[in-house]
PDB file of C-alpha atoms and ligand atoms in Angstrom:
ATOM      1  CA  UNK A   1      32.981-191.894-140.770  1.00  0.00           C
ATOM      2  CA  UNK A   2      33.955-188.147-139.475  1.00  0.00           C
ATOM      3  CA  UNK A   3      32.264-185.451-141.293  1.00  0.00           C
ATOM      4  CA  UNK A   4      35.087-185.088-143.951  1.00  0.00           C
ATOM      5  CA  UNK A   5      34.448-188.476-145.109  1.00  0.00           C
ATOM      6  CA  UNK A   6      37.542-190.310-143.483  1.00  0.00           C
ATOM      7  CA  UNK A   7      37.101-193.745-141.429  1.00  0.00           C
ATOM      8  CA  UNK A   8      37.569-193.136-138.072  1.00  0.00           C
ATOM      9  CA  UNK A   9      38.607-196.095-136.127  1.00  0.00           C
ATOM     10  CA  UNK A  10      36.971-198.026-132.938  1.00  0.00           C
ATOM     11  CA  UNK A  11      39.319-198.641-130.110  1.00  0.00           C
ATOM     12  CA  UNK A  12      39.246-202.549-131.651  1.00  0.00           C
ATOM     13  CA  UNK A  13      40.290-201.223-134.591  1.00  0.00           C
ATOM     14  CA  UNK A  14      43.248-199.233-133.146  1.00  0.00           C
ATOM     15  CA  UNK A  15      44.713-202.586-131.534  1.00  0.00           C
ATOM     16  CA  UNK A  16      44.655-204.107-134.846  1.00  0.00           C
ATOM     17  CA  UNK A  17      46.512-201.383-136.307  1.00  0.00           C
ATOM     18  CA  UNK A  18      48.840-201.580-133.372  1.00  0.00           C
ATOM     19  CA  UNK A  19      50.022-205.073-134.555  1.00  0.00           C
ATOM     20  CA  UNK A  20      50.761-203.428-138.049  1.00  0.00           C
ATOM     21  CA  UNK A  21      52.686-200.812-136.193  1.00  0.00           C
ATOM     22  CA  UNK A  22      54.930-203.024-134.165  1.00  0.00           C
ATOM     23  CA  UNK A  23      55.762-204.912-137.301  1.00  0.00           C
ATOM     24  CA  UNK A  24      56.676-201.686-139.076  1.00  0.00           C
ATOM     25  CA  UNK A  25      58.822-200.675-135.808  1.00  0.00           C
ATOM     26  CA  UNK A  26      60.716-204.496-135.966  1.00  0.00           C
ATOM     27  CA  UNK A  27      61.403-203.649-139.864  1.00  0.00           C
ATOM     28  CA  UNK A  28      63.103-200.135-139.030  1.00  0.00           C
ATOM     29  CA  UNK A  29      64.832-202.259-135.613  1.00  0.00           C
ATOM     30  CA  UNK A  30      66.155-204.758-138.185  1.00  0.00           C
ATOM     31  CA  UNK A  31      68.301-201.909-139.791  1.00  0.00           C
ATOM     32  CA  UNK A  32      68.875-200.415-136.570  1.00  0.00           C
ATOM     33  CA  UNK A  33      71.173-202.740-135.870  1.00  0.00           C
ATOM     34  CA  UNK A  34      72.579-203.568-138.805  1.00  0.00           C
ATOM     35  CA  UNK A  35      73.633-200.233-140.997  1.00  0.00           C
ATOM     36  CA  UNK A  36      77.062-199.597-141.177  1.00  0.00           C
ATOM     37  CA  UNK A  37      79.437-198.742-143.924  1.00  0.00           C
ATOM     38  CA  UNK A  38      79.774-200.923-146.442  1.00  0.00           C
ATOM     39  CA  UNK A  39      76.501-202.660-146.462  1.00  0.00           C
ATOM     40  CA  UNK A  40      74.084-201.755-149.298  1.00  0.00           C
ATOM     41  CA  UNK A  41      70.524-200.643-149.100  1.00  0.00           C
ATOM     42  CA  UNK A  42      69.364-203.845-150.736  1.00  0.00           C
ATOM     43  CA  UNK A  43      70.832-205.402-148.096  1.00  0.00           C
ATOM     44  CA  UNK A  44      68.695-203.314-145.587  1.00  0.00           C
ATOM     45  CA  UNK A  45      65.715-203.990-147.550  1.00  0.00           C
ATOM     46  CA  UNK A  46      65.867-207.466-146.981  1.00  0.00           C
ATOM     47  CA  UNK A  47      66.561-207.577-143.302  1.00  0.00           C
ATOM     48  CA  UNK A  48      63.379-205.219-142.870  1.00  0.00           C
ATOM     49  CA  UNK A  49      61.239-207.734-144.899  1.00  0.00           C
ATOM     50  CA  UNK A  50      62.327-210.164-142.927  1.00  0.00           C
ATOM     51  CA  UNK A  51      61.802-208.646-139.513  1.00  0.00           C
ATOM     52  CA  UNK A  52      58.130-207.990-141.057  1.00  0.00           C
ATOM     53  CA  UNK A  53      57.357-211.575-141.634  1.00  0.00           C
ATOM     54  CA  UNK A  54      58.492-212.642-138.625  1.00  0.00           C
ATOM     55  CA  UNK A  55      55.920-210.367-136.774  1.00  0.00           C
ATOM     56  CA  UNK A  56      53.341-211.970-139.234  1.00  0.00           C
ATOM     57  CA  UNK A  57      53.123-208.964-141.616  1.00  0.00           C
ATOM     58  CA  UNK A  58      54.149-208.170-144.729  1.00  0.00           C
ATOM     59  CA  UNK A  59      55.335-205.160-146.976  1.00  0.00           C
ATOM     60  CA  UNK A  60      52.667-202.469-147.928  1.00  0.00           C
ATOM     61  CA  UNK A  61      55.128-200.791-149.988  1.00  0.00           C
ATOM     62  CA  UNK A  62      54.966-203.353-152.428  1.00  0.00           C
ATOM     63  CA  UNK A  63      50.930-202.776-152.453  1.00  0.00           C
ATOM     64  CA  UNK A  64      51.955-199.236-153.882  1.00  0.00           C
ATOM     65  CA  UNK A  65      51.856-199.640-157.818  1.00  0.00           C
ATOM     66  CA  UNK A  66      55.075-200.167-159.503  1.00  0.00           C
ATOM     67  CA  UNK A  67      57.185-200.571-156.040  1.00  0.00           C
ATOM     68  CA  UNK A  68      59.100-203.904-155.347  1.00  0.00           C
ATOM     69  CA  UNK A  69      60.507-203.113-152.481  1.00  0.00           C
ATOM     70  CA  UNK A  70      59.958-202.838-148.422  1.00  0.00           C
ATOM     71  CA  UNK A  71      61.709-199.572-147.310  1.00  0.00           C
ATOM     72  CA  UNK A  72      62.717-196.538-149.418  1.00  0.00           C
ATOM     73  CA  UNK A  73      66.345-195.651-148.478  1.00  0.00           C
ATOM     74  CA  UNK A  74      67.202-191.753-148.956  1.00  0.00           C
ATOM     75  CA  UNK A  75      70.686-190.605-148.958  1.00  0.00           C
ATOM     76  CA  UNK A  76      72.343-187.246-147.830  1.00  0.00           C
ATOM     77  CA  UNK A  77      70.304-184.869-150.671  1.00  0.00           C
ATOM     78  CA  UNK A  78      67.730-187.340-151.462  1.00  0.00           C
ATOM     79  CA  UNK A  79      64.711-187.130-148.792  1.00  0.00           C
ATOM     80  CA  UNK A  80      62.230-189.349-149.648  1.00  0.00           C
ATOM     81  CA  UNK A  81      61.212-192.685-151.911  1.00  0.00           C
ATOM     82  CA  UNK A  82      64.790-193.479-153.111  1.00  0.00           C
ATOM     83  CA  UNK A  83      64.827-197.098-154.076  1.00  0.00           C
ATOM     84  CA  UNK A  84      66.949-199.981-152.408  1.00  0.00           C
ATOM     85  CA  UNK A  85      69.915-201.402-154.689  1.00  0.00           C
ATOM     86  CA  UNK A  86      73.564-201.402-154.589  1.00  0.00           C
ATOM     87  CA  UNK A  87      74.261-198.314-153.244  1.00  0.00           C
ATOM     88  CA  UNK A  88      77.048-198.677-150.873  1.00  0.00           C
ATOM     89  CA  UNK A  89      76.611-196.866-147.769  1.00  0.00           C
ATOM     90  CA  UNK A  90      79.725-194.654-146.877  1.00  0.00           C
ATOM     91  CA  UNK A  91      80.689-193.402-143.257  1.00  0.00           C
ATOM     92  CA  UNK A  92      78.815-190.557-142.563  1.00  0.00           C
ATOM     93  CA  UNK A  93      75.599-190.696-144.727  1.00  0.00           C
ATOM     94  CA  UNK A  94      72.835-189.476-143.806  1.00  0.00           C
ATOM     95  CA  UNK A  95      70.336-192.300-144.489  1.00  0.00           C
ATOM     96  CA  UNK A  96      66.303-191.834-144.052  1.00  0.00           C
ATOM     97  CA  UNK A  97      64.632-195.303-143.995  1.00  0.00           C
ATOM     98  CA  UNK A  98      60.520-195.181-144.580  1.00  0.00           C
ATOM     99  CA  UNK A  99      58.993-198.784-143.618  1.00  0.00           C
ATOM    100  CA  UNK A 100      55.411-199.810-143.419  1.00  0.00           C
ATOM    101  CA  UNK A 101      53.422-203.024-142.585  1.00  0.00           C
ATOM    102  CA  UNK A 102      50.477-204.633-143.309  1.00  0.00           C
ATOM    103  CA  UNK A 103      48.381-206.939-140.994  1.00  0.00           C
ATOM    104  CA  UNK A 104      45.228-208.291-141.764  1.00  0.00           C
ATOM    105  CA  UNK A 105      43.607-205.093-143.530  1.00  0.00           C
ATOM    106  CA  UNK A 106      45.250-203.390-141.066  1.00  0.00           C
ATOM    107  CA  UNK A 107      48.684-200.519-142.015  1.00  0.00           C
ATOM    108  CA  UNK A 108      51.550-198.932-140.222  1.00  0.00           C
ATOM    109  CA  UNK A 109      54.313-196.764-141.578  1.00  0.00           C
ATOM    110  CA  UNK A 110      57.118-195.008-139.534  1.00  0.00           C
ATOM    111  CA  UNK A 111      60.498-193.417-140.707  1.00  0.00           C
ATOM    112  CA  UNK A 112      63.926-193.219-139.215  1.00  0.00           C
ATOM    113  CA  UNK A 113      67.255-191.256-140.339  1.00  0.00           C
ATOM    114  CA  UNK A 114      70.828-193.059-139.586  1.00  0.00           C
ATOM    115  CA  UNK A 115      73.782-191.483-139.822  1.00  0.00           C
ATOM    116  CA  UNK A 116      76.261-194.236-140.774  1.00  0.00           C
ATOM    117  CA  UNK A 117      79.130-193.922-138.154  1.00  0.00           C
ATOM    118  CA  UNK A 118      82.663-192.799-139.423  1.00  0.00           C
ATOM    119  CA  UNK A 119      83.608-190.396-141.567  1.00  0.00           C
ATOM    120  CA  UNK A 120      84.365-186.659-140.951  1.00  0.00           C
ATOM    121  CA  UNK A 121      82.927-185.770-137.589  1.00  0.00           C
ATOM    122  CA  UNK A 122      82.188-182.457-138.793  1.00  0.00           C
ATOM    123  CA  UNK A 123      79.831-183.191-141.250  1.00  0.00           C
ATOM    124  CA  UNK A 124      78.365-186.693-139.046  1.00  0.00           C
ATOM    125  CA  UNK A 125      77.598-183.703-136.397  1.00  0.00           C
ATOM    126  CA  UNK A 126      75.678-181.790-139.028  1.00  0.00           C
ATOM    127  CA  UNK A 127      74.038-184.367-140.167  1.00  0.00           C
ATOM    128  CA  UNK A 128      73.011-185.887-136.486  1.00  0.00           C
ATOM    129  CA  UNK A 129      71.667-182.290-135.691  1.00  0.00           C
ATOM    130  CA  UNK A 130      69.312-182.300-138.762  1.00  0.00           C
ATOM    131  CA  UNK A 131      68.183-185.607-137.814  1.00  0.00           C
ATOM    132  CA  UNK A 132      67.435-184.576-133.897  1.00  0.00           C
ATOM    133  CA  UNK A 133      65.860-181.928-135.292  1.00  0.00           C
ATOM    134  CA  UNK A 134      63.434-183.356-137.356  1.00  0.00           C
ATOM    135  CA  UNK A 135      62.949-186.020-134.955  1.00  0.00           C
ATOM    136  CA  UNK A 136      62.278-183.640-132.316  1.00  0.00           C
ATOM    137  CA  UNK A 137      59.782-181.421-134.799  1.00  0.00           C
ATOM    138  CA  UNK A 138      57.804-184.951-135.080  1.00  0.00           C
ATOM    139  CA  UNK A 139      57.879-185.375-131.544  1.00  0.00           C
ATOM    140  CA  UNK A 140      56.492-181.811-131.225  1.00  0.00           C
ATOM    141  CA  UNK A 141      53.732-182.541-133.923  1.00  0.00           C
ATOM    142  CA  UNK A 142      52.594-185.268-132.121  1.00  0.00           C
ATOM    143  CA  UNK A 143      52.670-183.327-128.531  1.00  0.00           C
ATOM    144  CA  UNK A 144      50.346-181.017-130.441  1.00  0.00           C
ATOM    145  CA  UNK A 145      48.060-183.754-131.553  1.00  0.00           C
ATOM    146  CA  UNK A 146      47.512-184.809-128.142  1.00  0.00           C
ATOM    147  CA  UNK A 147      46.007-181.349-127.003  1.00  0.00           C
ATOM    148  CA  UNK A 148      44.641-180.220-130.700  1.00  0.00           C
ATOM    149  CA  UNK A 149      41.340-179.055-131.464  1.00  0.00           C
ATOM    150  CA  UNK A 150      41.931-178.772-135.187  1.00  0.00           C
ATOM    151  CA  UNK A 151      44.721-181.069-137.199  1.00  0.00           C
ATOM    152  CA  UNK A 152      46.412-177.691-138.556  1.00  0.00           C
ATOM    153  CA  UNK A 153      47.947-177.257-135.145  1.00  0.00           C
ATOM    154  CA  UNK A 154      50.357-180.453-135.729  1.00  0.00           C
ATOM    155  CA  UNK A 155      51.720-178.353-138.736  1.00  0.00           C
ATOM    156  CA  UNK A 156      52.095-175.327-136.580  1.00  0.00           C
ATOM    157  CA  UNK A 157      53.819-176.948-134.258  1.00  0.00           C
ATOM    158  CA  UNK A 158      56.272-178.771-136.734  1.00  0.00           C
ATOM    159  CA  UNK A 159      57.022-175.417-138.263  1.00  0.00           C
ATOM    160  CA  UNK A 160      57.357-173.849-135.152  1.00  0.00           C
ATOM    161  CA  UNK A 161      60.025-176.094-133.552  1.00  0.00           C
ATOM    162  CA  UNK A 162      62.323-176.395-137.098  1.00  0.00           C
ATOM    163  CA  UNK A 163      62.339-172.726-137.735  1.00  0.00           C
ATOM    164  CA  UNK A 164      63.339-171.797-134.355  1.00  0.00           C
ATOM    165  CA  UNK A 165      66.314-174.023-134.705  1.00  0.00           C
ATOM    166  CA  UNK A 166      67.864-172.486-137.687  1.00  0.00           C
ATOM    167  CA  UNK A 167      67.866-171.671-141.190  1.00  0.00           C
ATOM    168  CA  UNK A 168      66.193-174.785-142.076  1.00  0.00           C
ATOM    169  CA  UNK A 169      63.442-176.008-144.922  1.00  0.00           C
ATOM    170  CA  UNK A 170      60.485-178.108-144.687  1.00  0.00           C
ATOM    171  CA  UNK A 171      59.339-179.741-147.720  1.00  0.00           C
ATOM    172  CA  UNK A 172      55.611-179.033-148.755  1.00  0.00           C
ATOM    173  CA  UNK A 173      55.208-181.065-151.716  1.00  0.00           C
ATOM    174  CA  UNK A 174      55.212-184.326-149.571  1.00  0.00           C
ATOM    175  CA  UNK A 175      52.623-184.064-146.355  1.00  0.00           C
ATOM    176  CA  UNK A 176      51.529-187.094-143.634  1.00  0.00           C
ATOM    177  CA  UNK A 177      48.641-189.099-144.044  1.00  0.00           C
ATOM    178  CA  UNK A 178      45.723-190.273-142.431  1.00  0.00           C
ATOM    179  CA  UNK A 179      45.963-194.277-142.160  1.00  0.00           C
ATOM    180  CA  UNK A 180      44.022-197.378-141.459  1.00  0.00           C
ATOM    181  CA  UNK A 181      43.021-199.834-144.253  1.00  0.00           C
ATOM    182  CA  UNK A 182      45.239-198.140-146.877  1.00  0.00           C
ATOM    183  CA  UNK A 183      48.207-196.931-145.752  1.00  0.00           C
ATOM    184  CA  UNK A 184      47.636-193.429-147.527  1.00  0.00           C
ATOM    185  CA  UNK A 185      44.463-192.176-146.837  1.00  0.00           C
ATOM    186  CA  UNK A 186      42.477-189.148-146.224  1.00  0.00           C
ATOM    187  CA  UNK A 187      43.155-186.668-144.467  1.00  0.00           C
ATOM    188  CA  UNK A 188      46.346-184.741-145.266  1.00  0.00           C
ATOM    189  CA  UNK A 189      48.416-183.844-142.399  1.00  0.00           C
ATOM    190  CA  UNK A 190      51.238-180.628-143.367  1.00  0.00           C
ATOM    191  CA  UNK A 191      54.120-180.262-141.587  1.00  0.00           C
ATOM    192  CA  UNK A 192      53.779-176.547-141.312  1.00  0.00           C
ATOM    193  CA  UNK A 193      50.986-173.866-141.285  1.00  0.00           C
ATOM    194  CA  UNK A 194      48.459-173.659-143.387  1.00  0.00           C
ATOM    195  CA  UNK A 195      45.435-171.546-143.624  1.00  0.00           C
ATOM    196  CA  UNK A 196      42.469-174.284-143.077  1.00  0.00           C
ATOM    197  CA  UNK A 197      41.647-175.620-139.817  1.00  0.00           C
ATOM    198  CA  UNK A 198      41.586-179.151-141.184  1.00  0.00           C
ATOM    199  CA  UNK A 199      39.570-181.750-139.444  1.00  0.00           C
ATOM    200  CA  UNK A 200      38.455-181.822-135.917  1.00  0.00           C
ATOM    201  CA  UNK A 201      41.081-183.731-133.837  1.00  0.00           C
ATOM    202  CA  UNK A 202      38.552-186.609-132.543  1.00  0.00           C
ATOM    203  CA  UNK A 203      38.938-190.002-131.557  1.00  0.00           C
ATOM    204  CA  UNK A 204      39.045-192.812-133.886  1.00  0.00           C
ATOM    205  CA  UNK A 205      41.731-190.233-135.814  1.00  0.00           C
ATOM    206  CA  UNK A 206      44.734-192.061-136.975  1.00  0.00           C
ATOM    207  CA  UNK A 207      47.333-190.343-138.918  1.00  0.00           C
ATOM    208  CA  UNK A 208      51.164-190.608-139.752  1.00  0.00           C
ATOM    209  CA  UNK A 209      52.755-187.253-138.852  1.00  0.00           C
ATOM    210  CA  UNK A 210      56.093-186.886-140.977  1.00  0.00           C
ATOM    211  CA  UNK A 211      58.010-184.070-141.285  1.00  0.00           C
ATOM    212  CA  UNK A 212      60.743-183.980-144.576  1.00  0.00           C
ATOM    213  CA  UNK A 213      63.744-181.276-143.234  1.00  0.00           C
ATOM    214  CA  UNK A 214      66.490-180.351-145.168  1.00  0.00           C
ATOM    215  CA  UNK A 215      69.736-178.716-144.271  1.00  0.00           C
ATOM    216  CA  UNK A 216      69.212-175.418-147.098  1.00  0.00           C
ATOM    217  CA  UNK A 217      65.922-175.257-149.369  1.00  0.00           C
ATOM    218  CA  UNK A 218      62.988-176.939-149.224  1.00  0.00           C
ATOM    219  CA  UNK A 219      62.998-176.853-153.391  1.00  0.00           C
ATOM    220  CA  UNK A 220      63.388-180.552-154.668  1.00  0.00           C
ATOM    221  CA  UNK A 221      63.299-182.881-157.547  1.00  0.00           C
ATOM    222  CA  UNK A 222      62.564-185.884-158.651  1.00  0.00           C
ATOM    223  CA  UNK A 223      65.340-188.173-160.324  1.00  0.00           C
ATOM    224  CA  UNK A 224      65.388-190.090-163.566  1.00  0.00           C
ATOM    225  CA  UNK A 225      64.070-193.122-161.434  1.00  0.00           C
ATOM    226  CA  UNK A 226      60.704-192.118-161.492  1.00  0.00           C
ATOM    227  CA  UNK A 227      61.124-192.170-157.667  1.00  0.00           C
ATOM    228  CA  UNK A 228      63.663-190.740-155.356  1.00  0.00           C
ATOM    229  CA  UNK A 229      63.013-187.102-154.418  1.00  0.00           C
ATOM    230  CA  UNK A 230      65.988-184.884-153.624  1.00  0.00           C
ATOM    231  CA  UNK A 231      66.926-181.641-152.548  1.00  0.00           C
ATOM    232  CA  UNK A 232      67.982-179.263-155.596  1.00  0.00           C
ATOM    233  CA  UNK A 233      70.592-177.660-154.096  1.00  0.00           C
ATOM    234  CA  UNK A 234      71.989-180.821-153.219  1.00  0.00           C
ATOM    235  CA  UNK A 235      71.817-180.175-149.279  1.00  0.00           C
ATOM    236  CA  UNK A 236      71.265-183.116-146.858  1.00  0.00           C
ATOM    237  CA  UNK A 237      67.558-184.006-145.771  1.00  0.00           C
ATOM    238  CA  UNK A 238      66.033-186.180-143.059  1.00  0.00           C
ATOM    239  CA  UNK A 239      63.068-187.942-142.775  1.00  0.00           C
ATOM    240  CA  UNK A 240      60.972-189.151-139.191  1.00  0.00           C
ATOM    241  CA  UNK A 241      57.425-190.480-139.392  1.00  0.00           C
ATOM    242  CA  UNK A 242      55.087-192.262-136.716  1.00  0.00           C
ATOM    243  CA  UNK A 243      51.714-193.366-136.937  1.00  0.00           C
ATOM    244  CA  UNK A 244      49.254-192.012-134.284  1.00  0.00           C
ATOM    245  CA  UNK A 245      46.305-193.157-133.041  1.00  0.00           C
ATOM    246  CA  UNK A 246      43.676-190.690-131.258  1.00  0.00           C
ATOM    247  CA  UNK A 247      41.230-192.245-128.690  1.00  0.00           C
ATOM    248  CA  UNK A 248      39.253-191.348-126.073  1.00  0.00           C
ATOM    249  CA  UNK A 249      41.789-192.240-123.508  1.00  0.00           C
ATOM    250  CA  UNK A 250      44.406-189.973-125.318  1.00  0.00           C
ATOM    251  CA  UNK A 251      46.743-190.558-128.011  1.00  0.00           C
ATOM    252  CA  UNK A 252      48.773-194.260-129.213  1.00  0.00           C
ATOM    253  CA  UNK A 253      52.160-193.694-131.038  1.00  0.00           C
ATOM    254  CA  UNK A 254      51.659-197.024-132.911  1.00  0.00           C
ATOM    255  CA  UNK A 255      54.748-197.835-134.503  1.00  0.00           C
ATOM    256  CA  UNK A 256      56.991-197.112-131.566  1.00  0.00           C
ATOM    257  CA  UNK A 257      57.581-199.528-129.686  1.00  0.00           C
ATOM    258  CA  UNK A 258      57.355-198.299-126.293  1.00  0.00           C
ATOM    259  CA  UNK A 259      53.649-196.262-127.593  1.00  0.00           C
ATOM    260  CA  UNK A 260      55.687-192.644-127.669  1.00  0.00           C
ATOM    261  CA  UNK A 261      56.617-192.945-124.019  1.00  0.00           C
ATOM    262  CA  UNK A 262      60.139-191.283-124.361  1.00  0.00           C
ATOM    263  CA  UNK A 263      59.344-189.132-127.471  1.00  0.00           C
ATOM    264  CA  UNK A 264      56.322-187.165-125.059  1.00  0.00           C
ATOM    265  CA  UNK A 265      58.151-187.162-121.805  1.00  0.00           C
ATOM    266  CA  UNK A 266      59.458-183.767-122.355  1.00  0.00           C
ATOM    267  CA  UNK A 267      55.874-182.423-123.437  1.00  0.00           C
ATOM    268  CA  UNK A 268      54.496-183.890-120.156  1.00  0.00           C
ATOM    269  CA  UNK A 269      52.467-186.418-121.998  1.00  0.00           C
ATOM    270  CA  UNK A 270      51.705-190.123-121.385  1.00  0.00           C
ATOM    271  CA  UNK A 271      50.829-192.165-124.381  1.00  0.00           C
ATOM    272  CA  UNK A 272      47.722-194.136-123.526  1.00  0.00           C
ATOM    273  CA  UNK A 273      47.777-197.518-124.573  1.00  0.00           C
ATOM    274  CA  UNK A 274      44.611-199.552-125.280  1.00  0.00           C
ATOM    275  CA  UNK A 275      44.083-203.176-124.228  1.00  0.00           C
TER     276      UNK A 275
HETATM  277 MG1   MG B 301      56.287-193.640-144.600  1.00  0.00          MG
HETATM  278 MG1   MG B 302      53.638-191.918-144.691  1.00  0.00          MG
END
């Protein structure tokens, strides 16, 4: 246990949860390769469960209370938990998928945004520099985990990198996660500054950094679903989420598949794998 009452994880542990983040990666693979216009979110829900099982995992979503299904799917305004159905996807959607897996006790979660190809290629170009943006904020958040002495610095970071590319907003109802047996646990990670240190950055830490950008304010809502959150002034959003392991080696990105090898290149940092 650290001293804010959080499991921290051995480095057997952290393999475990590895297995639960390579299933969660297969899941968001599985839609990788198969959104396009014209298929329906339902339809991506199913391939990701799928993909799960056949890593020997299975949903954690559906371990959240009153959730049936694998992924949330989030579309242009909406940014996070919208719920799989028959939503059509059209060219040029912006579509955030959050995935998670379970093995054993063990829990991943990871989010991608798609753009679905087609469409004006004015607005696809917007909405594929929101997405490398918030991918590349996460990236930065993690860089800043590797080096942090306090877990405020991956906010600092994340806030650092979006607002220097624009007039953009970060969400700060919705925050990361610390994860291990349960998929949410303690403690909270923001995706921008805050006044707290937080935590000590120490291994055994595992959290899942995910940064919620949107294209005008950060202001959202949540629709008559009970579920999907979107932007109130109807602007696009994106959505990117890893989980991260801290050890004494260095740091893990568990859910992607090559550990965070590309993601860190530009920081100068090699992920450090444990065996
Ligand atoms: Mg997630
Ligand atoms: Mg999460």
């Amino acid at each position: 246990m650290s001293r804010h009452g959080f499991e921290l994880k051995t480095n057997e542990q952290i393999i475990l949860m590895r297995q639960a983040g390579l299933a969660t990666a297969a899941g968001l693979d599985a839609i990788r390769k198969l959104i396009r216009a014209g298929i329906t979110t339902l339809e991506l829900d199913k391939a990701a469960d799928d993909a799960i099982r056949a890593h020997g995992g299975h949903s954690n979503f559906q371990l959240v209370e009153g959730y049936k299904h694998t992924i949330c799917a989030s579309v242009n305004d909406e940014v996070v938990h919208g719920i799989p159905g028959n939503r059509v996807l059209q060219p040029g959607d912006i579509v955030s998928i959050d995935c998670g897996a379970e093995i054993g006790e063990w829990n991943g979660d990871s989010a991608v945004t798609f753009i679905v190809p087609g469409g004006d290629p004015e607005v696809a170009a917007k909405r594929q520099l929101l997405s490398d943006i918030t991918e590349q904020s996460l990236w930065a958040g993690i860089a800043a985990l590797a080096n942090a002495t306090y877990l405020n610095e991956v906010g600092m970071a994340i806030e650092e990198y979006v607002y220097s590319q624009g007039n953009y907003g970060i969400l700060e109802e919705y925050v990361g996660h610390g994860i291990g047996r349960s998929m949410h646990e303690d403690p909270a990670v923001y995706n921008y500054r805050v006044r707290g240190n937080g935590p000590k950055v120490v291994p055994g830490l595992v959290v899942a950094i995910e940064p919620m950008v949107t294209a005008g304010s950060a202001v959202t809502k949540v629709l008559g679903d009970g579920w999907t959150v979107s932007t109130k002034d109807a602007s696009d959003a994106s959505h990117w989420e890893h989980t991260v392991a801290v050890h004494e080696g260095g740091i893990w990105v568990l859910t992607a598949a090559d550990g965070g090898a590309a993601g860190l290149a530009k920081f100068g940092i090699k992920p450090v794998p444990l065996a």
